[in-house]
Amino acid sequence: MNDSNKIAIIGYAASLPGCRVADDLWQLISQGKEGIRHHAQEEIAGHLPASFYQSPNFRPVGGGPENYRYFDAAFFGYNPKEAGYLDPQIRKALEYAWLACEHAGYAPDKVSVPTGIYAVSAVNSYFNENLASLYHHRADLHEQTQLLYLNEADFIASRIAYHFNWQGPAVNLRSGCSSSLVAIDEACKGLLQFDIDMAVVGGAVIKPRYQYGYHYQQDGIQSDVGHCAPFSAQADGTIFTNGAGFLILKRYEDALEDGDSIHAVILATAVNNDGSDKVGYMAPSVSGQVRVMLSALANAELGPQDISYIEAHGTGTQVGDPIEFEGLMKVFAGLPAGSISLSTVKANIGHLDALSGLAGVLKVIQDMKHQSVSPLANYGRPNPSINLAQSPFKIPQSLGEWKISSSQRRIAAISSFGVGGTNGALILEQASVETRAKAPPNQPLFIGFSARTPDVVLQQVKQLCAWLEAHPESELSDIAWTLLAGRSAFKYRWGCQASSVLELREKLAAIDALECSTVTATREWTLQQARQADAKQLATFWLNDGSLVANTAFPADCRRIALPGYPFQPQEYWIECEDMQIQLHQPHENVKISDLSQWFYTPYWKKQRISTLPVDLTGKKVLMFHHHDQFSSLFSDLLIRQGATLLQVSTGEKYARLAEDHYQVVPGDEKQIAQLINNMSENKILPDWVVHLWLLGNRDATTDSIQSQGLYTMVAMCKAYSQLALPVDFHTLLVADRMVSIVGEEEIEPVKSTLLGISQVLPKEYQDIQCHLVDISPDFQPDQIALRLLAEMGSGVSSEIAVRGAHRFVKDYARYTLPAAQLGESLLAGDKTILIIGGLGNFGLELAEFVALNYQARVYLTTRTRFPARSAWADWLEQHEDENTVSEKIRCLQRIERLNGKIEILTADITCREDILRINTLLRDRHERIDGVIHAAGTVDSGMIHTKTRDSLEQVFAPKITGTINLCEVFLPFNPDFILLCSSMNSIIGGLGQIDNTAANAFVDAWAEHCHQRGYPQVLAINWGAVNEARSRNYSALPQFKELSREHIKNKMSQEEIFEVYRRLFASSFGSRVVVSTLDFNQVIENWSRVGSVASLMQKVTLVPRSRDEFVQTAWSEPTTEYEASVARHWGVLLGIEQVGNDDNFFELGGNSLIVLQLIGFLKEDYPIRMHAMAIYEHPTVREFAAHVEQLVRENRDKNQIA
């Protein structure tokens, strides 16, 4: 065949299921693996309507680009609203057309030869499912027009041509599943007819539902089992998936002359239609498939014997595969048995709809590059309707060499068939391997980078450095020319000189930060001028004001090569579909789940969409707690570039103002931090944002040091604001490392988890603030993480996330079904010795009774305070009332003993290691072994953040933090069967007044995971929900909490249910944590976040008024002044009192610090004042409080008059 009829594939780019970039496909196909994902239900929730995925016919199987909701809108000139409306198929087509051109070594917007774009896509489901309601019901005429133009699939090609200024044909083609091979055929015709000199062929198929699953229909074409198994006996259908990709084509002779990299050569294509020669319109036709393959062979001037591999259409259906096989037999009959390998990429990545033919081409390119034939995935026995043994075909079942004789060339045939009968075939030949003996450069060469932002320039540098590691044999001159002649010239630029690939790699590897030049190109050089310049001249020209024009022949001794493409900076632009909005915002009632096996939940980290646009900090003041390190400096610079005024706080031995914008304090010191806030207030530089970086690193820090730098510092800030009567209105970004483990193998520091006390509680106690808690990997990439943190600040909602590389993870809870029939042997069975710390509390006594009823174990119960000896119980009961707490415990213990329970009480303080060591020695001396330990001790407290002291916090922390550490470090070396740590939902849902309980239990949860990492899988933390009424709190003065608490108590566990929960827990295997909830736990989280905040409490609540006589005995004194009347009225509404008098005391009427917040909110609506919550303690009566309000109003008025 004459070279003038050949077409070279000089570049490509794609994102396919399981393949982030096109060359990842080799790892998939060479190992015979699937890129298709089988999703858990919790992964699907939030992406598909429940009505769709809860159907019994739903199959949670799909795949495609994970970032299909994202787009670099700014790069392509779309505003956020347009980007949200734009069909995701167009978005991905723009990105991958650009990347394919760069892969070929051409700057898309600098191509000077006539270029054609031939694009394909699927039906636009984004408009139908997500935008149709907006279009029909809410958009005006202008917006409707905009929606249509941004979603019309016929405009993909013309949009690409517009953005890249290509002036050749821009054509959209649609022939069903054969679309992309038909598009390649049209592009080849345009090149061979010299209508164009370069062709860009491909497109995108993005149907959001393809990503997550489909409804199986019997006798349909989609698989019941969720695997595509072409030509196999178990084939039962295909799986439709998403993807995007493009090829760059040139006439073969031109590609050789221009120094292009040639990845494969198209010898011929053919397209036809079945006509009516088949049983029905949608049926395939043997004759049509035979004719198209014979035409392609004839066009290539080849015979069937020249083909050694066939990339089949291969849908994996029981009807389609035998028909395709029959057609191939008619073409290749008579050839030696097993002489042609038969396979299809659909087994690996599913059916890419209109893009499936192009996916087949990409697979064959990979096989040819590696001179191998990859195995057919999911292949077992051959389809019984296929006589494979009597055919020239063989099914590759393992990776093998693509063997050919010395006179042969590696040539493959590729088929693609569309519903309706349009068939395509393509003959592809392996590209010749060019060997060049090239002398090293006799002078340094200039290596240039450019991008739209400085951060992306740094990414490009790192990308190339990694590429050089994998391609050390590359030619430096090819790299230099490709980067200058084959890349667009953007505003921000950086470059360096190098004399060898090794030198370049070493220079790039040493770069952590760089300073870019800012260029607006005013002069142009041809490539010929650039080639004649030395490195210094070229660097001076290009870094200052130069631009290269590709209108001359490329230098003869250099080639354009496939280097990493532009690293887009995609953000999420997505309008949720209408039925998803309805589902996600529908209220749900709290209903106790009747099936006890459904009460268990385990945490997991769910990958989530990256936050939206970076925060705009123009005019904002950012207070940063940081160490003097590289990341702090980099992030500071980034914040400043976003418009922020930066204020810095570093650690020191005493308070000092080091500079106008730089302070130092002792971490956690309340007086020094109060001094800091006071100084900022006086200088009118109070922050809008607080960025806390003190918990990055700290690898050798003590528990006390971590607490001081983290939780205690943030509490001290809130207290300082309250003491100065300043509104806590700053947003917070807390950043830590080693706080969580995403994959289960990352080392964690449990005490850092106490920061959850801030992140879960701060947004609930103070209105309208965001609190972001972000865990990052200790080996994070500073530039990448800085951008991620900036995006998180811009998300607009509080969050607890983990960032790993380019991925964002959020904690979620999956139901862990625990049916009785699947239980194993109980850990309590047999002659066991069990120790319960805090054994005389509710949990301990319930457990002891449970063991007595069901097992023969010995149970030791500890108490921190002395308890009457058994011999004194009768006297105690006789001398004390029934309601006496000790009496109640004695009666419970007596009941346990009547059940033949073997119990003994020991005195020990879990926070004292000597006590725990003593008990360990005592019990081991008696029984040789302690089989299980249960930590049920704890101190519960409530109170707003501004009322907390270090001492009050540590009283709650002591048993949960110090006690947990003591217990595990003493008993774990002796390898007990289990150590059970009682935690609570506070660590997950937080709530008003719960900072200490939230932080303490968060530590317990993290400690259990820490123990698993250290090789102690017998440690389990249990997050208990509402258990019984005895454990409920009194929310009588807080109606919203009272109602929520009542919901919990209404759905409490009975004692029989509690015992059954214990039975299942001790006879099952979990990870490090399990949540026990009688209600749908994810609904509990949603409800508590809605009710358990100051914002919800500030809403006025209608109460049935009560008489003040129920609370106070003093005579009623009528309010007389405006302020007295106002205060009395608000107190009455908030407290539900009929008449509040001038001398009535707020606390005697049932008030508390939470209600004060409501009161202050209402007063601010009446008067322009600021007031801190402590004022009620200084002025507790209506008369006194009203006088204080009047004084504040007068001071504010006087200040304004002076101003």
Short mmCIF file of C-alpha atoms in Angstrom, two decimals, residues 275-514:
data_model
loop_
_atom_site.label_atom_id
_atom_site.label_comp_id
_atom_site.label_asym_id
_atom_site.label_seq_id
_atom_site.Cartn_x
_atom_site.Cartn_y
_atom_site.Cartn_z
CA GLY A 275 -30.23 -2.03 4.88
CA SER A 276 -33.18 -4.34 5.46
CA ASP A 277 -31.17 -7.56 5.32
CA LYS A 278 -32.02 -8.54 8.91
CA VAL A 279 -34.94 -9.60 11.06
CA GLY A 280 -35.67 -6.12 12.40
CA TYR A 281 -34.44 -2.55 12.55
CA MET A 282 -32.56 -2.99 15.83
CA ALA A 283 -31.12 -6.42 14.97
CA PRO A 284 -27.53 -6.92 13.74
CA SER A 285 -26.88 -8.32 10.26
CA VAL A 286 -24.27 -10.92 9.34
CA SER A 287 -24.13 -9.76 5.72
CA GLY A 288 -23.64 -6.11 6.66
CA GLN A 289 -20.79 -6.95 9.01
CA VAL A 290 -19.12 -9.16 6.38
CA ARG A 291 -19.34 -6.48 3.71
CA VAL A 292 -17.83 -3.71 5.87
CA MET A 293 -14.86 -5.85 6.92
CA LEU A 294 -14.17 -6.98 3.31
CA SER A 295 -14.35 -3.34 2.16
CA ALA A 296 -11.85 -2.24 4.80
CA LEU A 297 -9.43 -5.04 3.81
CA ALA A 298 -9.79 -4.15 0.15
CA ASN A 299 -9.18 -0.46 0.87
CA ALA A 300 -6.00 -1.45 2.74
CA GLU A 301 -4.95 -3.71 -0.15
CA LEU A 302 -4.74 -6.63 2.28
CA GLY A 303 -6.18 -10.11 2.51
CA PRO A 304 -7.64 -11.85 5.57
CA GLN A 305 -4.32 -13.66 6.08
CA ASP A 306 -2.60 -10.34 6.88
CA ILE A 307 -4.68 -9.80 10.03
CA SER A 308 -3.36 -11.30 13.25
CA TYR A 309 -5.70 -9.60 15.74
CA ILE A 310 -9.36 -8.55 15.72
CA GLU A 311 -10.76 -6.02 18.17
CA ALA A 312 -14.41 -7.01 18.02
CA HIS A 313 -17.51 -5.00 18.74
CA GLY A 314 -18.25 -7.69 21.34
CA THR A 315 -21.19 -6.50 23.40
CA GLY A 316 -21.37 -9.69 25.43
CA THR A 317 -24.99 -10.52 24.57
CA GLN A 318 -26.20 -14.01 23.75
CA VAL A 319 -27.59 -12.78 20.43
CA GLY A 320 -24.98 -10.28 19.27
CA ASP A 321 -21.79 -12.28 19.87
CA PRO A 322 -22.76 -15.34 17.77
CA ILE A 323 -23.89 -13.11 14.89
CA GLU A 324 -20.62 -11.16 14.97
CA PHE A 325 -18.64 -14.41 15.17
CA GLU A 326 -20.54 -15.82 12.19
CA GLY A 327 -19.73 -12.72 10.15
CA LEU A 328 -16.03 -12.96 11.03
CA MET A 329 -16.03 -16.62 10.06
CA LYS A 330 -17.32 -15.73 6.62
CA VAL A 331 -14.44 -13.25 6.14
CA PHE A 332 -11.58 -15.24 7.68
CA ALA A 333 -12.66 -18.83 6.96
CA GLY A 334 -9.92 -21.16 5.77
CA LEU A 335 -7.10 -19.60 7.77
CA PRO A 336 -5.12 -21.81 10.17
CA ALA A 337 -6.77 -22.55 13.53
CA GLY A 338 -5.80 -20.11 16.26
CA SER A 339 -3.95 -17.78 13.86
CA ILE A 340 -5.98 -14.66 14.81
CA SER A 341 -6.50 -13.36 18.34
CA LEU A 342 -10.07 -12.23 19.04
CA SER A 343 -10.85 -9.86 21.89
CA THR A 344 -12.67 -6.67 22.88
CA VAL A 345 -12.07 -3.84 25.33
CA LYS A 346 -15.73 -3.85 26.40
CA ALA A 347 -14.89 -6.68 28.78
CA ASN A 348 -12.57 -4.26 30.61
CA ILE A 349 -14.40 -0.94 30.49
CA GLY A 350 -17.94 -1.66 29.39
CA HIS A 351 -19.77 -0.18 26.44
CA LEU A 352 -18.92 3.49 25.86
CA ASP A 353 -21.87 4.04 23.56
CA ALA A 354 -20.87 6.41 20.75
CA LEU A 355 -17.23 6.28 21.87
CA SER A 356 -16.83 2.50 21.92
CA GLY A 357 -15.01 2.24 18.57
CA LEU A 358 -12.42 4.82 19.59
CA ALA A 359 -11.89 2.91 22.85
CA GLY A 360 -11.11 -0.19 20.78
CA VAL A 361 -8.53 1.78 18.77
CA LEU A 362 -6.85 2.95 21.99
CA LYS A 363 -6.67 -0.64 23.26
CA VAL A 364 -5.01 -1.89 20.07
CA ILE A 365 -2.51 1.00 20.19
CA GLN A 366 -1.49 -0.12 23.69
CA ASP A 367 -1.12 -3.75 22.61
CA MET A 368 0.95 -2.71 19.60
CA LYS A 369 3.22 -0.46 21.67
CA HIS A 370 3.95 -3.38 23.98
CA GLN A 371 3.99 -5.94 21.12
CA SER A 372 1.60 -8.00 23.18
CA VAL A 373 -1.91 -9.39 23.10
CA SER A 374 -3.79 -8.68 26.30
CA PRO A 375 -6.24 -11.23 27.72
CA LEU A 376 -9.99 -11.03 27.27
CA ALA A 377 -11.40 -10.16 30.68
CA ASN A 378 -14.25 -12.18 32.23
CA TYR A 379 -13.72 -15.06 29.82
CA GLY A 380 -14.42 -18.57 31.03
CA ARG A 381 -15.78 -21.17 28.62
CA PRO A 382 -16.67 -20.19 25.05
CA ASN A 383 -20.24 -19.34 24.15
CA PRO A 384 -21.85 -22.67 23.15
CA SER A 385 -23.25 -20.97 20.05
CA ILE A 386 -19.70 -20.30 18.86
CA ASN A 387 -17.60 -23.07 17.34
CA LEU A 388 -14.27 -21.65 18.41
CA ALA A 389 -12.33 -24.90 17.93
CA GLN A 390 -13.22 -25.07 14.22
CA SER A 391 -12.30 -21.43 13.57
CA PRO A 392 -9.11 -19.43 12.85
CA PHE A 393 -9.68 -17.52 16.09
CA LYS A 394 -8.28 -17.89 19.58
CA ILE A 395 -9.39 -16.09 22.72
CA PRO A 396 -6.33 -14.75 24.63
CA GLN A 397 -6.67 -15.77 28.27
CA SER A 398 -3.36 -14.42 29.52
CA LEU A 399 -0.95 -11.71 28.45
CA GLY A 400 1.23 -12.96 25.63
CA GLU A 401 3.56 -11.79 22.89
CA TRP A 402 1.92 -10.61 19.67
CA LYS A 403 3.84 -13.05 17.53
CA ILE A 404 4.40 -12.47 13.84
CA SER A 405 6.76 -13.92 11.27
CA SER A 406 9.71 -11.94 9.99
CA SER A 407 7.78 -11.11 6.83
CA GLN A 408 4.65 -9.97 8.65
CA ARG A 409 3.57 -6.67 10.14
CA ARG A 410 1.39 -6.32 13.24
CA ILE A 411 -1.97 -5.46 11.72
CA ALA A 412 -5.33 -5.46 13.46
CA ALA A 413 -8.92 -5.13 12.31
CA ILE A 414 -11.37 -3.18 14.47
CA SER A 415 -15.17 -3.42 14.25
CA SER A 416 -17.94 -1.22 15.56
CA PHE A 417 -21.66 -1.64 14.88
CA GLY A 418 -24.53 0.74 15.58
CA VAL A 419 -28.19 0.10 16.24
CA GLY A 420 -29.94 0.78 12.94
CA GLY A 421 -27.23 -0.98 10.98
CA THR A 422 -24.44 1.55 10.40
CA ASN A 423 -21.25 -0.51 10.63
CA GLY A 424 -17.66 0.64 10.77
CA ALA A 425 -14.36 -1.18 10.29
CA LEU A 426 -10.79 0.03 10.55
CA ILE A 427 -7.44 -1.56 9.72
CA LEU A 428 -4.62 -0.48 12.05
CA GLU A 429 -0.89 -1.14 11.67
CA GLN A 430 1.84 -0.90 14.24
CA ALA A 431 3.99 2.21 13.79
CA SER A 432 7.59 1.65 12.80
CA VAL A 433 9.98 2.02 15.70
CA GLU A 434 12.31 4.85 14.77
CA THR A 435 15.87 4.65 16.01
CA ARG A 436 17.88 7.86 16.01
CA ALA A 437 21.49 8.25 16.86
CA LYS A 438 21.38 11.81 18.03
CA ALA A 439 24.34 13.72 19.40
CA PRO A 440 23.82 15.50 22.70
CA PRO A 441 23.33 19.28 22.43
CA ASN A 442 26.55 21.25 22.17
CA GLN A 443 25.09 23.99 24.32
CA PRO A 444 22.42 24.24 27.06
CA LEU A 445 18.82 24.25 25.88
CA PHE A 446 16.02 26.39 27.26
CA ILE A 447 13.08 24.55 28.85
CA GLY A 448 10.00 26.76 29.15
CA PHE A 449 6.71 26.42 31.05
CA SER A 450 3.65 28.63 30.96
CA ALA A 451 0.17 28.59 32.48
CA ARG A 452 -2.77 30.76 33.43
CA THR A 453 -1.66 30.88 37.09
CA PRO A 454 1.68 30.56 38.90
CA ASP A 455 0.45 27.51 40.84
CA VAL A 456 -0.21 25.63 37.63
CA VAL A 457 3.28 26.44 36.38
CA LEU A 458 4.63 24.72 39.47
CA GLN A 459 2.36 21.75 38.78
CA GLN A 460 3.73 21.56 35.24
CA VAL A 461 7.26 21.51 36.59
CA LYS A 462 6.42 18.63 38.92
CA GLN A 463 4.56 16.79 36.16
CA LEU A 464 7.54 16.93 33.84
CA CYS A 465 9.91 15.88 36.60
CA ALA A 466 7.83 12.75 37.23
CA TRP A 467 7.65 12.07 33.49
CA LEU A 468 11.43 12.32 33.16
CA GLU A 469 11.81 9.74 35.93
CA ALA A 470 9.78 7.32 33.81
CA HIS A 471 11.39 8.31 30.46
CA PRO A 472 15.12 8.84 31.09
CA GLU A 473 15.93 7.85 27.50
CA SER A 474 14.16 10.90 26.05
CA GLU A 475 15.97 13.46 23.95
CA LEU A 476 16.43 16.85 25.62
CA SER A 477 16.00 18.70 22.33
CA ASP A 478 12.62 16.98 21.73
CA ILE A 479 11.48 18.03 25.18
CA ALA A 480 12.65 21.61 24.75
CA TRP A 481 11.01 22.08 21.36
CA THR A 482 7.76 20.38 22.27
CA LEU A 483 7.33 22.63 25.31
CA LEU A 484 8.01 25.79 23.29
CA ALA A 485 6.47 24.97 19.92
CA GLY A 486 3.76 22.59 21.14
CA ARG A 487 2.30 24.53 24.04
CA SER A 488 0.23 27.67 24.30
CA ALA A 489 1.96 30.76 25.63
CA PHE A 490 0.13 31.88 28.75
CA LYS A 491 0.65 34.87 31.00
CA TYR A 492 2.70 33.21 33.75
CA ARG A 493 6.01 31.72 32.66
CA TRP A 494 9.10 30.09 34.08
CA GLY A 495 12.07 28.36 32.53
CA CYS A 496 15.53 26.94 33.08
CA GLN A 497 18.51 25.79 31.06
CA ALA A 498 19.88 22.25 30.92
CA SER A 499 22.45 20.31 28.93
CA SER A 500 21.04 16.83 29.53
CA VAL A 501 17.89 15.07 30.61
CA LEU A 502 19.58 14.11 33.87
CA GLU A 503 20.52 17.71 34.62
CA LEU A 504 17.00 18.88 33.81
CA ARG A 505 15.47 16.24 36.07
CA GLU A 506 17.75 17.19 38.96
CA LYS A 507 16.96 20.88 38.55
CA LEU A 508 13.22 20.30 38.46
CA ALA A 509 13.30 17.91 41.43
CA ALA A 510 14.96 20.58 43.58
CA ILE A 511 12.14 23.09 43.03
CA ASP A 512 9.53 23.50 45.77
CA ALA A 513 8.45 27.02 44.85
CA LEU A 514 9.17 29.34 41.95
#
